[in-house]
Amino acid sequence: MWLGALVQSYVAPWRISLVAIALTAFVLFGKKQRALVVIIALLLGSTIMSFRAQALTQTVLMQYLGSEVQITAQVITDPNRTAPKVSGRNYVASNWSFLASAIELTSSAGTYKLKIPIRVMSPAKNLIGLLPGQTISGRAVLVKSKEARVAALVLFHGEVRIETSASLWARSLGAIRIGLRNTSGDGDAGALIPGMVLGDTSKQSADFKLAMKRSGLTHLVAVSGANFAIVSGFVLWLMQFLFRNRNYRIGATALSLIFFIALVRPSPSVLRAAAMAAVVLVAMSHRHAADSLPALGFAIAAVVIADPWQSRDAGFALSVLATGGILLAAPKIINSFARFVPRKFAEALAPPIAATLFCAPVLVALSGFLSPMSVIANLLAAPAVAPITVLG
């Protein structure tokens, strides 16, 4: 399904995708039943991506590219401040940038009701502190966007009116994020902690992100599936002191994970971990052993169905590959290393090695190199991740 969505996002004619998918399945699998399952999964992913892509290209926004219109939109993500830059001979000032959902467009031809994702950019000072769920409006120019998951880039100029205030829930979550950001201090450490705990990367510079990428620690820049697993494990352990009934403990853990998702904002890695954790919790509630690999497969399918554009996200790919490496290769590495070193040390060393090995092809494709020191860096950083996540 993941591969089908990925292929469809890059290959426009669906017939080409269909032929490629069918040939690949029959070449890789000799048994007809397995080939049929693979074909159905790939076609499903391809179909979902095709429908989503067509919805973006056939919207009324396409008729007004290059035109100035009145736009009303609902905020989806927290605004981030872009750095000023020079493009050719032009100086591009700093802007607020965030994802939103266009809900109304007004032009000389009339008013249209919409529900389509857009990328918003604006220098308006009153956008600081804007929270997901709020509604804004103003005059804007629509531009074709290079971002695949949005229908257009909406450039607001002049005044941007904030039509609705944030809900109590959104304000409470925003206050927690701002509080941690303000108390985390300055420097690289002060920028890293909000990212690790809450996914807030607003204080991280481009140089800092590049250094983390080169050292193989880019997964620590923001909340990942590892943080999600740490939180769920900690809450499940803590609930045993409050509830004797296992179903109550599982329910409390599920509620805490929902709160954690809202707090850190959904990302590919977090959504993948959330889907997998949900499968594990359901299996536990029915007193059946949860097989990690089927759970991971279900999680991948759920994320692709919910948001097929994540199939193109490198972070999602790294998250899935790292988890697969830990599930498949880590146990074998532990058994091999335990012959020469203490087992506890082998258990600590195996996960970063397995994750790095499985992620190596994608890391090389993204950065052009793979540092052997990344394994050591991950090993040294691993003990600090859990305390920072829980205490933060």
Coordinates of C-alpha atoms in Angstrom, one line a residue:
M1 CA 0.0 0.0 0.0
W2 CA 2.8 2.4 0.9
L3 CA 4.7 1.6 -2.3
G4 CA 1.5 2.0 -4.3
A5 CA 0.9 5.5 -2.9
L6 CA 4.5 6.4 -3.4
V7 CA 4.5 5.3 -7.1
Q8 CA 1.2 7.0 -7.8
S9 CA 2.5 10.3 -6.4
Y10 CA 5.4 10.4 -8.9
V11 CA 3.8 8.6 -11.9
A12 CA 0.8 10.6 -13.2
P13 CA -0.8 8.1 -15.6
W14 CA -2.5 5.5 -13.5
R15 CA -2.2 2.8 -16.2
I16 CA 1.6 2.9 -16.0
S17 CA 1.3 2.4 -12.2
L18 CA -1.1 -0.5 -12.7
V19 CA 1.2 -2.3 -15.1
A20 CA 4.3 -1.7 -13.0
I21 CA 2.6 -2.9 -9.8
A22 CA 1.2 -6.1 -11.5
L23 CA 4.6 -7.0 -13.0
T24 CA 6.5 -6.4 -9.8
A25 CA 4.1 -8.6 -7.8
F26 CA 4.3 -11.5 -10.2
V27 CA 8.1 -11.3 -10.4
L28 CA 8.6 -11.2 -6.6
F29 CA 6.0 -13.8 -5.6
G30 CA 5.5 -17.2 -7.2
K31 CA 2.3 -18.0 -5.4
K32 CA -0.8 -16.5 -6.9
Q33 CA -2.4 -15.8 -3.5
R34 CA 0.5 -13.7 -2.3
A35 CA 0.8 -11.9 -5.6
L36 CA -2.9 -11.1 -5.4
V37 CA -2.6 -9.7 -1.9
V38 CA 0.4 -7.6 -2.9
I39 CA -1.5 -6.3 -6.0
I40 CA -4.6 -5.4 -4.0
A41 CA -2.5 -3.5 -1.4
L42 CA -0.5 -1.6 -3.9
L43 CA -3.6 -0.7 -6.0
L44 CA -5.4 0.5 -2.9
G45 CA -2.5 2.8 -2.0
S46 CA -2.3 4.0 -5.6
T47 CA -6.0 4.7 -5.7
I48 CA -6.0 6.6 -2.5
M49 CA -3.1 8.8 -3.6
S50 CA -4.8 9.3 -7.0
F51 CA -8.0 10.5 -5.5
R52 CA -6.2 12.9 -3.1
A53 CA -4.0 14.3 -5.8
Q54 CA -7.0 14.9 -8.1
A55 CA -8.9 16.7 -5.3
L56 CA -6.0 19.2 -5.1
T57 CA -5.8 19.8 -8.9
Q58 CA -9.5 20.1 -9.5
T59 CA -10.3 22.6 -6.8
V60 CA -11.6 26.1 -7.6
L61 CA -8.3 27.5 -6.3
M62 CA -6.7 26.5 -9.6
Q63 CA -8.8 29.0 -11.4
Y64 CA -7.4 31.9 -9.4
L65 CA -3.7 31.2 -9.5
G66 CA -1.9 34.5 -9.9
S67 CA -5.0 36.4 -8.8
E68 CA -5.8 38.3 -5.7
V69 CA -8.8 37.1 -3.8
Q70 CA -10.4 37.1 -0.3
I71 CA -9.5 34.0 1.6
T72 CA -10.8 32.5 4.8
A73 CA -8.8 29.6 6.3
Q74 CA -8.5 27.5 9.4
V75 CA -5.1 27.0 10.9
I76 CA -3.7 23.5 10.9
T77 CA -0.1 23.8 12.2
D78 CA 1.7 26.2 14.4
P79 CA 3.2 29.2 12.5
N80 CA 7.0 29.0 12.0
R81 CA 9.1 32.0 11.3
T82 CA 11.1 31.7 8.0
A83 CA 14.6 33.1 7.8
P84 CA 15.2 36.1 5.4
K85 CA 17.0 35.2 2.3
V86 CA 18.3 36.5 -1.0
S87 CA 16.7 35.0 -4.1
G88 CA 18.6 36.1 -7.2
R89 CA 18.6 39.9 -7.0
N90 CA 15.6 40.0 -4.7
Y91 CA 15.6 40.1 -0.9
V92 CA 12.9 37.9 0.6
A93 CA 11.9 39.1 4.1
S94 CA 11.0 36.8 7.0
N95 CA 7.5 35.5 7.0
W96 CA 5.2 33.4 9.1
S97 CA 4.6 30.0 7.4
F98 CA 2.0 27.3 8.3
L99 CA -0.5 24.8 6.9
A100 CA -4.1 25.7 6.8
S101 CA -7.4 24.6 5.3
A102 CA -9.1 27.1 2.9
I103 CA -12.8 27.2 3.8
E104 CA -14.0 30.1 1.8
L105 CA -12.9 32.1 -1.3
T106 CA -14.5 35.3 -2.4
S107 CA -13.8 36.9 -5.8
S108 CA -15.7 39.1 -8.3
A109 CA -17.4 36.0 -9.6
G110 CA -18.8 35.0 -6.2
T111 CA -18.1 33.1 -3.0
Y112 CA -17.1 29.5 -2.9
K113 CA -17.2 27.2 0.1
L114 CA -14.1 25.0 0.3
K115 CA -12.2 22.5 2.4
I116 CA -8.8 22.2 0.8
P117 CA -5.2 22.2 2.3
I118 CA -3.0 25.3 1.5
R119 CA 0.3 26.7 2.6
V120 CA 0.0 30.2 4.1
M121 CA 2.8 32.8 4.2
S122 CA 2.4 36.3 5.7
P123 CA 4.6 38.9 7.4
A124 CA 1.7 40.1 9.6
K125 CA 2.9 40.6 13.1
N126 CA -0.4 39.6 14.7
L127 CA 0.1 36.0 13.6
I128 CA 2.5 35.4 16.5
G129 CA 0.9 33.0 18.9
L130 CA -1.7 31.8 16.4
L131 CA -2.9 28.3 17.3
P132 CA -4.3 25.3 15.3
G133 CA -8.1 25.6 15.0
Q134 CA -8.3 29.4 14.7
T135 CA -9.7 31.0 11.6
I136 CA -8.1 33.9 9.7
S137 CA -9.1 35.9 6.7
G138 CA -7.6 38.6 4.4
R139 CA -6.6 39.5 0.9
A140 CA -4.1 37.2 -0.7
V141 CA -2.5 36.1 -3.9
L142 CA -2.7 32.5 -4.9
V143 CA 0.6 30.9 -6.3
K144 CA 1.3 27.4 -7.5
S145 CA 3.1 25.5 -4.7
K146 CA 6.0 23.1 -5.0
E147 CA 4.6 21.4 -1.9
A148 CA 2.7 18.3 -3.1
R149 CA 0.3 18.0 -0.2
V150 CA -1.3 21.5 -0.7
A151 CA -3.4 23.0 -3.5
A152 CA -1.7 26.4 -3.5
L153 CA 0.6 28.8 -1.8
V154 CA -1.4 31.6 -0.3
L155 CA 0.5 34.9 0.1
F156 CA -1.4 37.2 2.5
H157 CA -0.4 40.9 2.3
G158 CA -1.5 43.7 4.5
E159 CA -3.8 43.0 7.4
V160 CA -4.7 39.5 8.3
R161 CA -7.8 39.3 10.5
I162 CA -8.1 36.6 13.2
E163 CA -11.7 35.7 13.1
T164 CA -12.0 33.2 15.9
S165 CA -10.1 32.8 19.2
A166 CA -8.5 29.5 20.1
S167 CA -10.4 27.0 22.2
L168 CA -9.5 26.4 25.8
W169 CA -8.0 23.0 24.9
A170 CA -5.7 24.7 22.2
R171 CA -4.7 27.5 24.6
S172 CA -3.8 25.0 27.3
L173 CA -1.6 23.0 25.0
G174 CA -0.1 26.1 23.5
A175 CA 0.8 27.4 27.0
I176 CA 2.6 24.1 27.8
R177 CA 4.6 24.4 24.6
I178 CA 5.5 28.1 25.2
G179 CA 6.4 27.4 28.8
L180 CA 8.9 24.7 28.0
R181 CA 10.3 26.8 25.1
N182 CA 10.9 29.7 27.4
T183 CA 12.4 27.7 30.3
S184 CA 14.7 25.5 28.1
G185 CA 17.4 28.2 27.9
D186 CA 19.5 29.4 25.1
G187 CA 22.0 27.7 22.8
D188 CA 21.8 24.3 21.1
A189 CA 20.7 22.5 24.2
G190 CA 17.9 25.0 24.8
A191 CA 16.8 24.4 21.2
L192 CA 17.0 20.6 21.3
I193 CA 14.9 20.0 24.5
P194 CA 11.6 21.5 23.2
G195 CA 12.1 19.6 20.0
M196 CA 12.7 16.2 21.7
V197 CA 9.9 16.6 24.2
L198 CA 7.2 18.5 22.3
G199 CA 8.3 18.6 18.7
D200 CA 8.8 22.4 18.9
T201 CA 11.7 23.1 16.5
S202 CA 11.2 26.9 16.3
K203 CA 14.4 27.6 18.2
Q204 CA 16.6 25.3 16.1
S205 CA 18.9 26.9 13.5
A206 CA 19.7 25.5 10.1
D207 CA 23.3 25.0 11.2
F208 CA 22.2 23.0 14.2
K209 CA 19.9 20.8 12.2
L210 CA 22.7 20.2 9.7
A211 CA 25.1 19.2 12.4
M212 CA 22.6 16.7 13.9
K213 CA 22.0 15.3 10.4
R214 CA 25.7 14.7 9.8
S215 CA 26.1 13.0 13.2
G216 CA 23.2 10.6 12.5
L217 CA 21.1 12.2 15.3
T218 CA 18.5 13.9 13.2
H219 CA 15.8 11.8 14.8
L220 CA 16.4 13.7 18.0
V221 CA 15.7 17.1 16.5
A222 CA 12.0 16.5 16.9
V223 CA 9.6 14.0 18.6
S224 CA 9.9 10.5 17.0
G225 CA 8.3 7.2 17.5
A226 CA 10.9 6.4 20.2
N227 CA 9.6 9.2 22.4
F228 CA 6.0 7.9 21.8
A229 CA 7.1 4.4 22.9
I230 CA 8.8 5.8 26.0
V231 CA 5.7 7.7 27.1
S232 CA 3.4 4.8 26.5
G233 CA 5.7 2.4 28.4
F234 CA 6.1 4.8 31.3
V235 CA 2.4 5.5 31.7
L236 CA 1.5 1.8 31.4
W237 CA 4.1 1.1 34.2
L238 CA 2.8 3.9 36.3
M239 CA -0.9 2.9 36.0
Q240 CA -0.2 -0.5 37.7
F241 CA 0.1 1.4 41.0
L242 CA -3.3 3.0 40.5
F243 CA -5.4 0.3 38.8
R244 CA -5.5 -3.4 39.4
N245 CA -7.8 -4.0 36.4
R246 CA -5.6 -4.3 33.2
N247 CA -8.3 -2.8 31.0
Y248 CA -8.3 0.4 33.1
R249 CA -4.5 0.6 32.8
I250 CA -4.7 0.2 29.0
G251 CA -7.5 2.8 28.8
A252 CA -5.6 5.3 30.9
T253 CA -2.5 4.7 28.7
A254 CA -4.6 5.3 25.5
L255 CA -5.9 8.6 26.9
S256 CA -2.4 9.7 27.7
L257 CA -1.3 8.9 24.2
I258 CA -4.1 10.9 22.7
F259 CA -3.1 13.9 24.9
F260 CA 0.6 13.4 23.9
I261 CA -0.4 13.4 20.1
A262 CA -2.3 16.7 20.5
L263 CA 0.6 18.2 22.5
V264 CA 3.4 17.4 20.2
R265 CA 1.4 17.9 17.0
P266 CA 1.0 14.9 14.6
S267 CA 4.0 14.0 12.5
P268 CA 4.7 10.9 10.3
S269 CA 6.8 9.2 13.0
V270 CA 4.3 10.0 15.8
L271 CA 1.3 8.9 13.8
R272 CA 3.1 5.6 12.9
A273 CA 3.9 5.0 16.5
A274 CA 0.4 5.9 17.6
A275 CA -1.2 3.5 15.2
M276 CA 1.2 0.7 16.3
A277 CA 0.6 1.5 19.9
A278 CA -3.2 1.3 19.3
V279 CA -2.9 -2.2 17.8
V280 CA -0.8 -3.4 20.8
L281 CA -3.2 -1.9 23.3
V282 CA -6.2 -3.5 21.6
A283 CA -4.4 -6.9 21.5
M284 CA -3.5 -6.6 25.2
S285 CA -7.1 -5.8 26.1
H286 CA -8.3 -9.0 24.4
R287 CA -5.5 -11.0 26.1
H288 CA -3.9 -11.9 22.8
A289 CA -0.2 -11.6 22.2
A290 CA 0.6 -8.8 19.9
D291 CA 3.0 -9.6 17.1
S292 CA 5.1 -6.5 16.4
L293 CA 5.6 -7.0 12.7
P294 CA 1.9 -7.3 11.8
A295 CA 1.3 -4.3 14.1
L296 CA 3.8 -2.3 12.2
G297 CA 2.3 -3.3 8.9
F298 CA -1.2 -2.3 10.1
A299 CA 0.3 1.0 11.4
I300 CA 1.8 1.7 8.0
A301 CA -1.4 1.0 6.2
A302 CA -3.4 3.2 8.6
V303 CA -1.1 6.1 8.2
V304 CA -1.1 5.8 4.4
I305 CA -4.9 5.6 4.2
A306 CA -5.2 8.6 6.6
D307 CA -2.6 10.7 4.8
P308 CA -1.1 9.2 1.6
W309 CA 1.3 12.1 1.2
Q310 CA 3.3 10.8 4.1
S311 CA 4.5 8.0 1.8
R312 CA 6.8 10.6 0.3
D313 CA 8.1 11.8 3.7
A314 CA 11.7 10.8 4.4
G315 CA 11.0 11.0 8.1
F316 CA 8.2 8.5 7.9
A317 CA 10.4 6.1 5.8
L318 CA 13.3 6.4 8.4
S319 CA 10.9 5.7 11.2
V320 CA 9.4 2.6 9.6
L321 CA 12.9 1.3 8.6
A322 CA 14.3 1.9 12.0
T323 CA 11.5 0.1 13.7
G324 CA 11.7 -2.8 11.3
G325 CA 15.5 -3.0 11.9
I326 CA 14.9 -3.1 15.7
L327 CA 12.3 -5.8 15.3
L328 CA 14.1 -8.0 12.8
A329 CA 17.8 -7.5 13.3
A330 CA 18.3 -6.4 16.9
P331 CA 17.5 -9.8 18.5
K332 CA 20.1 -11.5 16.3
I333 CA 22.7 -8.8 17.0
I334 CA 22.1 -9.2 20.7
N335 CA 22.6 -13.0 20.6
S336 CA 25.8 -12.5 18.5
F337 CA 27.3 -9.8 20.7
A338 CA 26.3 -11.6 23.9
R339 CA 29.0 -14.2 23.2
F340 CA 31.7 -11.6 23.6
V341 CA 30.3 -8.8 25.8
P342 CA 27.8 -8.7 28.8
R343 CA 24.2 -9.2 27.6
K344 CA 23.1 -5.8 29.0
F345 CA 25.7 -4.0 27.0
A346 CA 24.7 -6.0 23.9
E347 CA 21.0 -5.1 24.4
A348 CA 22.0 -1.4 24.6
L349 CA 24.2 -1.6 21.5
A350 CA 22.0 -3.6 19.2
P351 CA 19.0 -1.2 18.6
P352 CA 21.1 1.7 17.2
I353 CA 23.2 -0.7 15.1
A354 CA 20.1 -2.4 13.7
A355 CA 18.3 0.9 13.1
T356 CA 21.3 2.4 11.4
L357 CA 21.8 -0.6 9.1
F358 CA 18.2 -0.5 7.9
C359 CA 18.1 3.3 7.5
A360 CA 21.5 3.4 5.8
P361 CA 20.2 3.4 2.2
V362 CA 17.8 6.3 2.9
L363 CA 20.4 8.2 4.9
V364 CA 22.9 8.0 2.1
A365 CA 20.3 9.1 -0.5
L366 CA 19.4 12.1 1.7
S367 CA 22.8 13.3 2.8
G368 CA 25.2 11.6 0.3
F369 CA 27.2 9.9 3.1
L370 CA 26.9 7.6 6.1
S371 CA 29.0 8.2 9.1
P372 CA 30.2 5.2 11.1
M373 CA 30.3 7.4 14.1
S374 CA 26.5 7.7 14.0
V375 CA 26.2 4.3 15.7
I376 CA 28.4 5.5 18.6
A377 CA 26.6 8.8 18.8
N378 CA 23.2 7.1 19.0
L379 CA 24.5 4.7 21.6
L380 CA 25.8 7.6 23.8
A381 CA 22.6 9.6 23.3
A382 CA 20.2 6.8 23.9
P383 CA 20.3 6.8 27.8
A384 CA 19.4 10.5 27.9
V385 CA 16.3 10.3 25.6
A386 CA 14.0 8.6 28.0
P387 CA 14.6 10.8 31.1
I388 CA 14.3 14.0 29.0
T389 CA 11.1 12.8 27.4
V390 CA 9.4 11.8 30.7
L391 CA 10.7 14.6 32.9
G392 CA 10.2 17.2 30.2

